[in-house]
Amino acid sequence: MSRRRKITAMICALALVISNVGVYADYSKAASLPVTADDASPVREVTEQGAAKTPDTKKNAKQLQFGKKTQGRLVTGDDGQQYQMTLKSSGQLEVRLEGDTGKLATCLTDQNGKNWAPRKKLANGKQIYQLNKGVYYYGIQMAKNAKIPDAGLNYGVTAIFKSAKAKFEDNNTRKKAAKVPLGREFYGHLAQNAATEYYTFTLNELNYFTFSLTTQITDYDPETFVVTLYNKDGKYISSWKNPDFVEYNEEYGDVYSYANGDWWWDAEYGDYIGFSGILPAGTYYLGVSVETDKNGKVPVTARYGRFAALMYTYMPSVSVKLSHKQAQYTGKKIKAPKVTIKKDSKYAYLEKNDDRPTYKIKSMTAGVKGGSLKDIGKYKIVQNVWYNHPETGNDAYSYAIFTVTPVGGKVRRVSSKKPGEAQVSVKKDAQSSGYQIQIARDRKFKKSKRTINTKNLRATIKGLSPGKKYYVRVRNYKEVKTYYLETAIPENIYGKWSKTRTVVCK
């Protein structure tokens, strides 16, 4: 075959491939509708053959005006049309497509090119999305195996946006967690593309906390929200989800739910999450998200939307005071601290149960027995009297935390054998998991301070300034798992610092 005939054959073959695939090959990706990797929405491909124009790009997208119908028309050779929408806040986007919808395929893409399926599709061509603020593109094209009539295919598209009026917009990571406004109801919004909202609060001392969340009823279908509590390091503590029973009264348009032992009613918000507990001082995070399945995936039926939340923290009406809050491990049973139980004078009901002592000791540490106050760990000193809870009216309890720590650390030797280095050896403690060494340029350990945790009895610290004087100290630590609510969280319990030693670096 001659060179010219070979080139002609290649061109014909390429033209045949293009004719069969069509210009929709790239746009078929934009037409796929998965919300997440686990979403079951099908990929919608367009295989219309024949001459076609260059596909509309985002740059050429027409702006949709909310609340106003926009008329459009697909003609032979048209590869689809795109419309742009700008959401200035998070909320619900409703898009209604009119015309011969059975022949049309649609897709919604964000400015990063990711596709989002509607969370709800209705028979009248209405599609409902729950979205974070941003710029979106709505694409309309012919459905698979559908042909455009010779006269063209007319359609109408109307977009309606309802802002969630959420107090916080960008708190979808723990680093951006919003500070919870205590005692004031606020609105949040779970979007398909921002499926977790994070909040944070700080307790200066042991306190009760209570958090309630009421979720919006969308077409009488309750949202499937979960609230998760984390500690300051992002470790899981516990979680709560919607009650199992929610009932919609079609005749009167009311919603009833049974939660926390009582009926709850609201015309718009009907699904209730409420939880409370006692937590020690510290910083905590709350994550609001949709419920996942047993594989940790978001099911296709998951609902997103607006919610109202309310957070309270308050001191228990009965307080437990300890004469001292910690003691060093001795290998023997440690005498319990002096315990004083007082009540808030505003709440009169405080009645001792004669069958029980005033308080009891419970272990908070996995593998450690309660009541003995012997092993290294944390213990609850729990008041053992009945009283009426000031908020719920139910019997509840309060406690203080007593800690048995490792013995104080001891530096055996500190020296400098090489320029810019210091060698530290510590005394072994059989009850400890490791040793924390601190070195600094001043006695108060504020200047150029460095801290290392090690399980070895010797450590070399490098990167120091030659010829400079350094201060060194050590303390022992025990790795434990402490139960806050029903979940054990890994943490270290530290003993007292050793006496300070000094060394001059070579």
Coordinates of C-alpha atoms in Angstrom, one line a residue:
M1 CA 0.0 0.0 0.0
S2 CA 1.4 3.4 -1.0
R3 CA 2.2 6.0 1.7
R4 CA -0.7 8.3 0.5
R5 CA -3.2 5.4 0.7
K6 CA -2.0 4.5 4.2
I7 CA -2.6 8.1 5.4
T8 CA -6.0 8.2 3.7
A9 CA -7.0 4.9 5.4
M10 CA -5.9 6.2 8.8
I11 CA -8.0 9.4 8.4
C12 CA -11.1 7.4 7.4
A13 CA -10.6 5.1 10.4
L14 CA -10.3 8.1 12.8
A15 CA -13.3 9.7 11.3
L16 CA -15.3 6.5 11.8
V17 CA -14.3 6.4 15.5
I18 CA -15.2 10.0 16.0
S19 CA -18.6 9.4 14.3
N20 CA -19.3 6.5 16.6
V21 CA -18.2 8.0 19.8
G22 CA -19.4 11.5 19.1
V23 CA -18.4 14.7 20.8
Y24 CA -20.3 13.5 23.9
A25 CA -17.4 11.4 25.1
D26 CA -16.0 14.1 27.4
Y27 CA -19.5 15.4 28.4
S28 CA -20.6 12.0 29.5
K29 CA -18.4 12.4 32.5
A30 CA -20.0 15.6 33.4
A31 CA -23.4 13.9 33.1
S32 CA -22.6 11.2 35.7
L33 CA -24.4 11.9 39.0
P34 CA -22.6 10.3 41.9
V35 CA -22.8 12.2 45.2
T36 CA -20.0 10.2 46.8
A37 CA -18.1 7.0 45.8
D38 CA -20.8 4.9 47.4
D39 CA -23.8 6.7 45.7
A40 CA -25.9 4.4 43.6
S41 CA -26.9 7.1 41.0
P42 CA -26.2 5.8 37.5
V43 CA -23.7 7.4 35.1
R44 CA -25.8 9.0 32.3
E45 CA -24.0 8.7 29.0
V46 CA -25.0 10.5 25.8
T47 CA -24.4 8.5 22.6
E48 CA -26.4 10.7 20.1
Q49 CA -24.6 10.4 16.8
G50 CA -24.2 12.9 13.9
A51 CA -22.7 16.3 13.4
A52 CA -22.5 18.4 16.5
K53 CA -21.1 21.7 17.7
T54 CA -18.3 22.2 20.2
P55 CA -19.8 21.5 23.7
D56 CA -20.8 24.5 25.9
T57 CA -18.1 25.2 28.5
K58 CA -18.4 26.7 31.9
K59 CA -17.0 29.9 30.4
N60 CA -20.0 30.2 28.1
A61 CA -22.6 29.1 30.6
K62 CA -25.7 31.3 30.9
Q63 CA -26.6 32.7 34.3
L64 CA -29.8 31.4 35.8
Q65 CA -31.9 33.9 37.8
F66 CA -33.5 32.4 40.8
G67 CA -37.3 32.2 40.7
K68 CA -37.5 33.0 37.0
K69 CA -38.1 30.4 34.3
T70 CA -35.5 30.2 31.6
Q71 CA -36.6 28.8 28.2
G72 CA -34.1 26.7 26.2
R73 CA -34.1 24.6 23.1
L74 CA -31.9 21.7 21.9
V75 CA -31.5 21.3 18.2
T76 CA -29.9 18.6 16.0
G77 CA -26.2 18.6 16.5
D78 CA -26.5 20.4 19.9
D79 CA -24.3 18.7 22.5
G80 CA -26.0 20.3 25.5
Q81 CA -26.3 23.6 27.3
Q82 CA -25.0 24.7 30.7
Y83 CA -26.3 27.3 33.2
Q84 CA -24.5 28.9 36.0
M85 CA -25.8 29.5 39.5
T86 CA -24.1 31.3 42.4
L87 CA -25.1 30.3 46.0
K88 CA -24.0 33.0 48.4
S89 CA -24.8 30.8 51.4
S90 CA -25.5 27.2 52.1
G91 CA -29.0 26.0 51.7
Q92 CA -31.5 24.1 49.5
L93 CA -31.4 24.4 45.7
E94 CA -34.5 23.3 43.9
V95 CA -34.3 22.9 40.1
R96 CA -37.5 22.2 38.1
L97 CA -37.2 21.0 34.5
E98 CA -40.2 21.3 32.2
G99 CA -40.7 19.8 28.7
D100 CA -40.2 16.3 27.4
T101 CA -38.1 15.3 30.5
G102 CA -38.0 11.7 29.5
K103 CA -35.7 12.6 26.7
L104 CA -33.5 14.9 28.8
A105 CA -30.5 14.1 31.0
T106 CA -29.2 16.7 33.5
C107 CA -26.2 17.1 35.8
L108 CA -25.0 19.5 38.4
T109 CA -21.3 20.3 38.7
D110 CA -19.4 22.5 41.1
Q111 CA -16.6 24.9 40.1
N112 CA -14.1 22.0 40.7
G113 CA -15.8 19.9 38.2
K114 CA -17.3 17.4 40.7
N115 CA -20.8 16.1 40.0
W116 CA -23.6 16.1 42.5
A117 CA -26.7 14.0 42.3
P118 CA -30.0 15.4 43.7
R119 CA -30.8 14.2 47.2
K120 CA -34.5 14.0 46.1
K121 CA -36.1 13.6 42.7
L122 CA -39.8 14.1 42.2
A123 CA -42.0 13.0 39.3
N124 CA -42.8 16.6 38.2
G125 CA -39.2 17.1 37.1
K126 CA -38.2 18.7 40.4
Q127 CA -34.7 18.0 41.8
I128 CA -33.7 19.0 45.3
Y129 CA -30.0 19.5 46.3
Q130 CA -28.6 20.5 49.7
L131 CA -25.4 22.4 48.9
N132 CA -22.7 24.5 50.4
K133 CA -22.2 28.1 49.1
G134 CA -20.3 28.4 45.8
V135 CA -20.7 28.4 42.0
Y136 CA -22.5 25.6 40.3
Y137 CA -23.3 24.6 36.7
Y138 CA -26.5 22.8 35.6
G139 CA -26.1 20.9 32.4
I140 CA -29.0 19.8 30.1
Q141 CA -28.6 17.4 27.2
M142 CA -30.3 14.5 25.4
A143 CA -30.7 11.3 27.4
K144 CA -29.2 8.0 26.3
N145 CA -30.7 6.7 23.1
A146 CA -33.0 9.7 22.8
K147 CA -33.2 11.7 19.5
I148 CA -33.8 15.3 19.0
P149 CA -36.9 15.9 16.8
D150 CA -36.3 17.7 13.6
A151 CA -38.1 20.8 14.9
G152 CA -35.9 20.7 18.1
L153 CA -36.7 20.1 21.7
N154 CA -38.0 23.0 23.9
Y155 CA -37.6 23.0 27.6
G156 CA -37.9 25.3 30.6
V157 CA -35.7 25.4 33.7
T158 CA -36.5 27.2 37.0
A159 CA -34.1 27.3 40.0
I160 CA -35.3 28.3 43.5
F161 CA -32.8 28.7 46.3
K162 CA -33.7 28.8 50.0
S163 CA -30.8 29.8 52.3
A164 CA -30.3 27.7 55.4
K165 CA -29.4 30.9 57.3
A166 CA -26.7 28.9 59.0
K167 CA -24.8 30.8 61.6
F168 CA -21.5 29.2 60.5
E169 CA -20.6 28.4 56.9
D170 CA -17.0 27.1 56.7
N171 CA -16.8 24.9 59.8
N172 CA -16.5 21.6 57.8
T173 CA -13.1 20.6 59.3
R174 CA -12.1 20.3 62.9
K175 CA -9.5 23.1 62.4
K176 CA -12.3 25.4 61.4
A177 CA -14.7 24.3 64.2
A178 CA -17.1 27.1 65.3
K179 CA -17.3 28.0 68.9
V180 CA -20.7 27.0 70.2
P181 CA -22.8 29.9 71.4
L182 CA -23.9 28.7 74.8
G183 CA -27.6 29.1 75.7
R184 CA -28.6 30.5 72.3
E185 CA -30.3 28.5 69.5
F186 CA -28.5 28.6 66.2
Y187 CA -29.0 27.1 62.8
G188 CA -26.6 24.8 61.0
H189 CA -26.7 23.1 57.6
L190 CA -25.4 19.8 56.3
A191 CA -24.6 20.0 52.7
Q192 CA -23.9 17.2 50.3
N193 CA -20.5 18.7 49.6
A194 CA -19.8 19.7 53.2
A195 CA -21.2 16.7 55.0
T196 CA -19.9 17.4 58.6
E197 CA -20.2 20.5 60.7
Y198 CA -17.8 20.9 63.6
Y199 CA -18.3 22.9 66.8
T200 CA -16.1 23.3 69.9
F201 CA -16.6 24.2 73.5
T202 CA -14.4 24.4 76.6
L203 CA -15.1 23.5 80.2
N204 CA -13.0 25.3 82.8
E205 CA -13.9 22.7 85.4
L206 CA -16.0 19.5 85.6
N207 CA -19.4 20.4 84.3
Y208 CA -22.6 19.0 82.9
F209 CA -23.2 19.6 79.2
T210 CA -26.3 19.2 77.2
F211 CA -26.7 19.5 73.4
S212 CA -30.0 19.3 71.5
L213 CA -30.5 19.2 67.8
T214 CA -33.8 19.3 65.9
T215 CA -33.7 18.4 62.3
Q216 CA -35.9 19.6 59.5
I217 CA -38.7 17.6 58.0
T218 CA -38.2 17.5 54.2
D219 CA -41.3 16.2 52.4
Y220 CA -42.2 14.4 55.7
D221 CA -39.0 12.5 55.6
P222 CA -36.8 13.1 58.7
E223 CA -33.1 13.8 58.3
T224 CA -30.6 11.1 59.4
F225 CA -28.2 13.1 61.5
V226 CA -25.6 11.9 64.0
V227 CA -23.8 14.0 66.7
T228 CA -20.3 12.8 67.7
L229 CA -18.3 14.0 70.7
Y230 CA -14.5 14.2 70.4
N231 CA -11.8 15.2 72.9
K232 CA -9.2 18.0 72.2
D233 CA -7.0 15.6 70.1
G234 CA -9.9 14.6 67.9
K235 CA -10.3 11.2 69.6
Y236 CA -13.8 9.7 69.5
I237 CA -15.7 9.8 72.8
S238 CA -19.3 9.0 72.0
S239 CA -22.1 9.6 69.5
W240 CA -25.9 10.0 69.4
K241 CA -28.3 9.7 66.5
N242 CA -31.9 10.4 65.7
P243 CA -34.6 8.6 67.7
D244 CA -36.2 5.6 65.8
F245 CA -39.7 6.9 66.0
V246 CA -40.9 10.0 64.1
E247 CA -44.5 10.4 63.0
Y248 CA -46.1 12.9 60.6
N249 CA -49.7 13.8 61.0
E250 CA -50.9 14.5 57.4
E251 CA -54.3 15.8 58.5
Y252 CA -52.9 18.7 60.6
G253 CA -49.4 19.0 59.1
D254 CA -47.7 18.3 62.5
V255 CA -44.7 16.2 63.4
Y256 CA -44.4 14.1 66.5
S257 CA -41.4 12.3 67.8
Y258 CA -40.7 10.2 70.9
A259 CA -37.3 11.1 72.3
N260 CA -35.8 11.0 75.8
G261 CA -38.9 9.5 77.3
D262 CA -41.3 12.2 76.1
W263 CA -43.3 13.3 73.1
W264 CA -42.0 16.3 71.2
W265 CA -43.9 18.4 68.7
D266 CA -43.1 21.0 66.1
A267 CA -44.6 22.1 62.8
E268 CA -41.3 22.2 60.8
Y269 CA -38.6 20.5 62.9
G270 CA -39.6 17.1 64.2
D271 CA -36.6 14.9 64.7
Y272 CA -34.8 15.4 68.0
I273 CA -31.4 14.5 69.2
G274 CA -30.7 15.3 72.8
F275 CA -27.9 14.1 75.1
S276 CA -26.1 15.2 78.2
G277 CA -23.3 14.1 80.4
I278 CA -20.6 15.1 82.9
L279 CA -17.2 15.9 81.5
P280 CA -14.0 17.0 83.2
A281 CA -12.3 20.3 82.3
G282 CA -10.9 20.6 78.8
T283 CA -11.7 21.4 75.2
Y284 CA -14.1 19.3 73.2
Y285 CA -15.5 19.0 69.7
L286 CA -18.9 18.1 68.4
G287 CA -19.4 16.8 64.8
V288 CA -22.8 16.9 63.2
S289 CA -23.0 14.5 60.2
V290 CA -25.3 12.2 58.3
E291 CA -25.7 8.6 59.5
T292 CA -23.5 6.0 57.6
D293 CA -24.2 2.4 57.0
K294 CA -22.3 -0.6 58.6
N295 CA -19.5 -0.1 56.1
G296 CA -19.0 3.5 57.0
K297 CA -20.5 4.7 53.7
V298 CA -23.2 7.3 53.3
P299 CA -26.3 5.5 52.0
V300 CA -28.1 6.8 48.9
T301 CA -31.2 7.4 51.1
A302 CA -29.3 9.7 53.5
R303 CA -30.9 13.1 54.0
Y304 CA -29.2 16.4 54.3
G305 CA -30.5 19.8 55.3
R306 CA -31.0 22.5 57.9
F307 CA -31.0 21.9 61.7
A308 CA -31.5 24.0 64.8
A309 CA -29.1 23.4 67.7
L310 CA -28.8 24.5 71.4
M311 CA -25.9 24.0 73.8
Y312 CA -25.8 24.4 77.6
T313 CA -23.1 23.8 80.2
Y314 CA -23.8 24.2 83.9
M315 CA -22.4 23.0 87.2
P316 CA -24.1 20.0 88.8
S317 CA -26.5 21.0 91.6
V318 CA -24.6 18.6 93.8
S319 CA -20.9 19.0 93.9
V320 CA -18.2 16.6 95.1
K321 CA -15.1 18.2 96.7
L322 CA -11.9 16.3 97.4
S323 CA -9.3 17.2 100.0
H324 CA -6.6 16.4 97.4
K325 CA -7.0 15.2 93.7
Q326 CA -4.0 12.9 93.2
A327 CA -1.4 10.7 94.9
Q328 CA 1.7 8.8 93.8
Y329 CA 1.8 5.1 93.2
T330 CA 3.1 3.2 96.2
G331 CA 2.4 -0.4 95.4
K332 CA -0.1 -0.5 98.3
K333 CA -3.7 0.7 98.7
I334 CA -3.9 4.5 98.9
K335 CA -6.0 6.1 101.4
A336 CA -9.0 7.8 99.9
P337 CA -9.2 11.7 100.0
K338 CA -11.6 13.4 102.3
V339 CA -14.8 13.8 100.4
T340 CA -17.3 16.6 100.9
I341 CA -20.7 16.5 99.2
K342 CA -22.6 19.8 98.9
K343 CA -25.8 20.8 97.2
D344 CA -26.9 24.0 95.5
S345 CA -29.3 25.6 97.9
K346 CA -31.7 26.5 95.1
Y347 CA -32.6 22.8 94.7
A348 CA -34.1 21.5 97.9
Y349 CA -34.4 17.8 97.1
L350 CA -31.4 16.0 98.4
E351 CA -32.1 12.8 100.2
K352 CA -29.5 10.2 101.3
N353 CA -30.4 6.6 100.6
D354 CA -29.8 4.7 103.8
D355 CA -28.8 1.5 101.9
R356 CA -25.7 3.1 100.4
P357 CA -22.6 5.0 101.6
T358 CA -22.4 8.7 100.8
Y359 CA -20.0 8.0 97.9
K360 CA -18.3 5.2 96.0
I361 CA -15.2 4.9 93.9
K362 CA -15.3 3.8 90.3
S363 CA -12.4 3.2 88.0
M364 CA -12.2 5.3 84.8
T365 CA -9.1 3.4 83.5
A366 CA -9.3 0.2 81.4
G367 CA -7.9 -2.8 83.3
V368 CA -7.9 -1.1 86.7
K369 CA -10.3 -2.1 89.5
G370 CA -12.4 0.5 91.1
G371 CA -12.5 1.2 94.8
S372 CA -8.9 0.1 95.5
L373 CA -7.1 3.4 94.7
K374 CA -3.9 1.4 94.2
D375 CA -3.0 1.1 90.5
I376 CA -2.0 4.0 88.3
G377 CA -5.1 5.4 86.7
K378 CA -8.1 7.8 87.1
Y379 CA -11.0 7.2 89.5
K380 CA -14.4 8.7 89.8
I381 CA -15.4 9.6 93.4
V382 CA -19.2 9.5 92.8
Q383 CA -21.8 11.0 95.1
N384 CA -24.2 8.3 96.1
V385 CA -27.3 10.2 97.0
W386 CA -30.4 10.9 95.1
Y387 CA -31.3 14.4 94.0
N388 CA -33.5 16.1 91.5
H389 CA -31.6 17.3 88.4
P390 CA -32.2 21.0 87.9
E391 CA -32.7 20.8 84.1
T392 CA -34.3 17.4 83.4
G393 CA -36.0 16.7 86.7
N394 CA -34.5 13.2 86.7
D395 CA -32.2 11.6 89.3
A396 CA -28.6 12.1 88.3
Y397 CA -25.2 12.1 89.9
S398 CA -22.0 14.1 90.1
Y399 CA -18.4 13.1 90.7
A400 CA -14.8 14.4 91.1
I401 CA -11.7 12.7 89.6
F402 CA -8.9 11.3 91.7
T403 CA -5.6 10.3 89.9
V404 CA -3.0 7.9 91.0
T405 CA 0.2 8.9 89.2
P406 CA 3.6 7.2 88.6
V407 CA 6.3 8.1 91.1
G408 CA 8.4 11.2 90.4
G409 CA 11.1 11.1 87.8
K410 CA 14.8 11.1 88.5
V411 CA 17.7 12.1 86.3
R412 CA 20.7 9.7 86.8
R413 CA 23.2 11.6 84.7
V414 CA 23.4 14.3 82.1
S415 CA 26.5 15.0 80.1
S416 CA 27.7 16.4 76.7
K417 CA 30.1 14.2 74.7
K418 CA 29.9 16.0 71.4
P419 CA 29.3 19.6 70.3
G420 CA 25.7 20.5 70.2
E421 CA 24.5 17.3 72.0
A422 CA 23.4 16.3 75.5
Q423 CA 23.2 12.7 76.8
V424 CA 20.5 12.1 79.5
S425 CA 20.0 8.9 81.5
V426 CA 17.0 8.3 83.8
K427 CA 16.1 6.0 86.6
K428 CA 14.0 3.0 85.6
D429 CA 10.4 2.8 87.0
A430 CA 8.7 -0.6 86.5
Q431 CA 5.2 0.9 86.7
S432 CA 5.8 3.5 84.0
S433 CA 5.5 3.1 80.2
G434 CA 8.1 5.8 79.4
Y435 CA 9.8 9.0 80.3
Q436 CA 9.4 12.6 79.3
I437 CA 12.5 14.6 79.1
Q438 CA 12.6 18.4 78.9
I439 CA 15.6 20.6 78.2
A440 CA 15.7 24.4 78.1
R441 CA 18.0 27.4 78.4
D442 CA 16.4 28.7 81.6
R443 CA 15.4 27.2 84.9
K444 CA 11.7 27.9 84.3
F445 CA 11.8 25.9 81.1
K446 CA 10.5 28.6 78.8
K447 CA 13.5 29.6 76.6
S448 CA 14.3 27.2 73.7
K449 CA 12.4 24.4 75.4
R450 CA 12.4 21.0 73.8
T451 CA 10.3 18.0 75.0
I452 CA 10.7 14.3 74.0
N453 CA 8.9 11.2 75.1
T454 CA 11.0 8.0 75.1
K455 CA 10.7 4.4 76.4
N456 CA 14.5 4.1 76.7
L457 CA 16.5 4.9 79.8
R458 CA 19.0 6.9 77.8
A459 CA 18.5 9.6 75.2
T460 CA 20.7 11.9 73.1
I461 CA 19.3 15.4 72.4
K462 CA 20.9 17.0 69.3
G463 CA 20.8 20.4 67.8
L464 CA 21.8 22.4 70.9
S465 CA 24.0 25.5 71.0
P466 CA 27.7 24.7 71.7
G467 CA 29.1 26.3 74.8
K468 CA 25.6 27.1 76.3
K469 CA 24.2 26.0 79.6
Y470 CA 21.1 23.9 79.6
Y471 CA 18.6 22.8 82.3
V472 CA 17.2 19.2 82.2
R473 CA 14.4 17.5 84.0
V474 CA 12.4 14.3 83.6
R475 CA 9.0 12.8 84.6
N476 CA 7.6 9.3 84.3
Y477 CA 4.4 8.6 82.4
K478 CA 2.0 5.7 82.1
E479 CA 0.0 4.9 79.0
V480 CA -3.6 4.2 79.9
K481 CA -7.1 4.2 78.3
T482 CA -9.6 6.4 80.2
Y483 CA -13.3 6.0 79.9
Y484 CA -15.2 9.3 79.3
L485 CA -18.8 8.3 79.0
E486 CA -18.7 4.8 77.4
T487 CA -15.6 5.1 75.3
A488 CA -12.0 4.5 76.4
I489 CA -9.6 7.2 75.1
P490 CA -5.8 6.6 75.1
E491 CA -3.9 9.1 77.1
N492 CA -0.8 9.4 79.3
I493 CA -0.8 10.0 83.1
Y494 CA 2.3 11.9 84.2
G495 CA 4.2 11.9 87.5
K496 CA 6.0 14.8 89.1
W497 CA 9.1 16.4 87.5
S498 CA 12.5 15.5 88.9
K499 CA 14.9 17.9 90.3
T500 CA 16.6 20.0 87.7
R501 CA 20.1 19.2 86.5
T502 CA 22.4 21.3 84.4
V503 CA 24.9 20.7 81.6
V504 CA 27.1 22.9 79.4
C505 CA 27.2 21.7 75.8
K506 CA 30.6 21.1 74.2

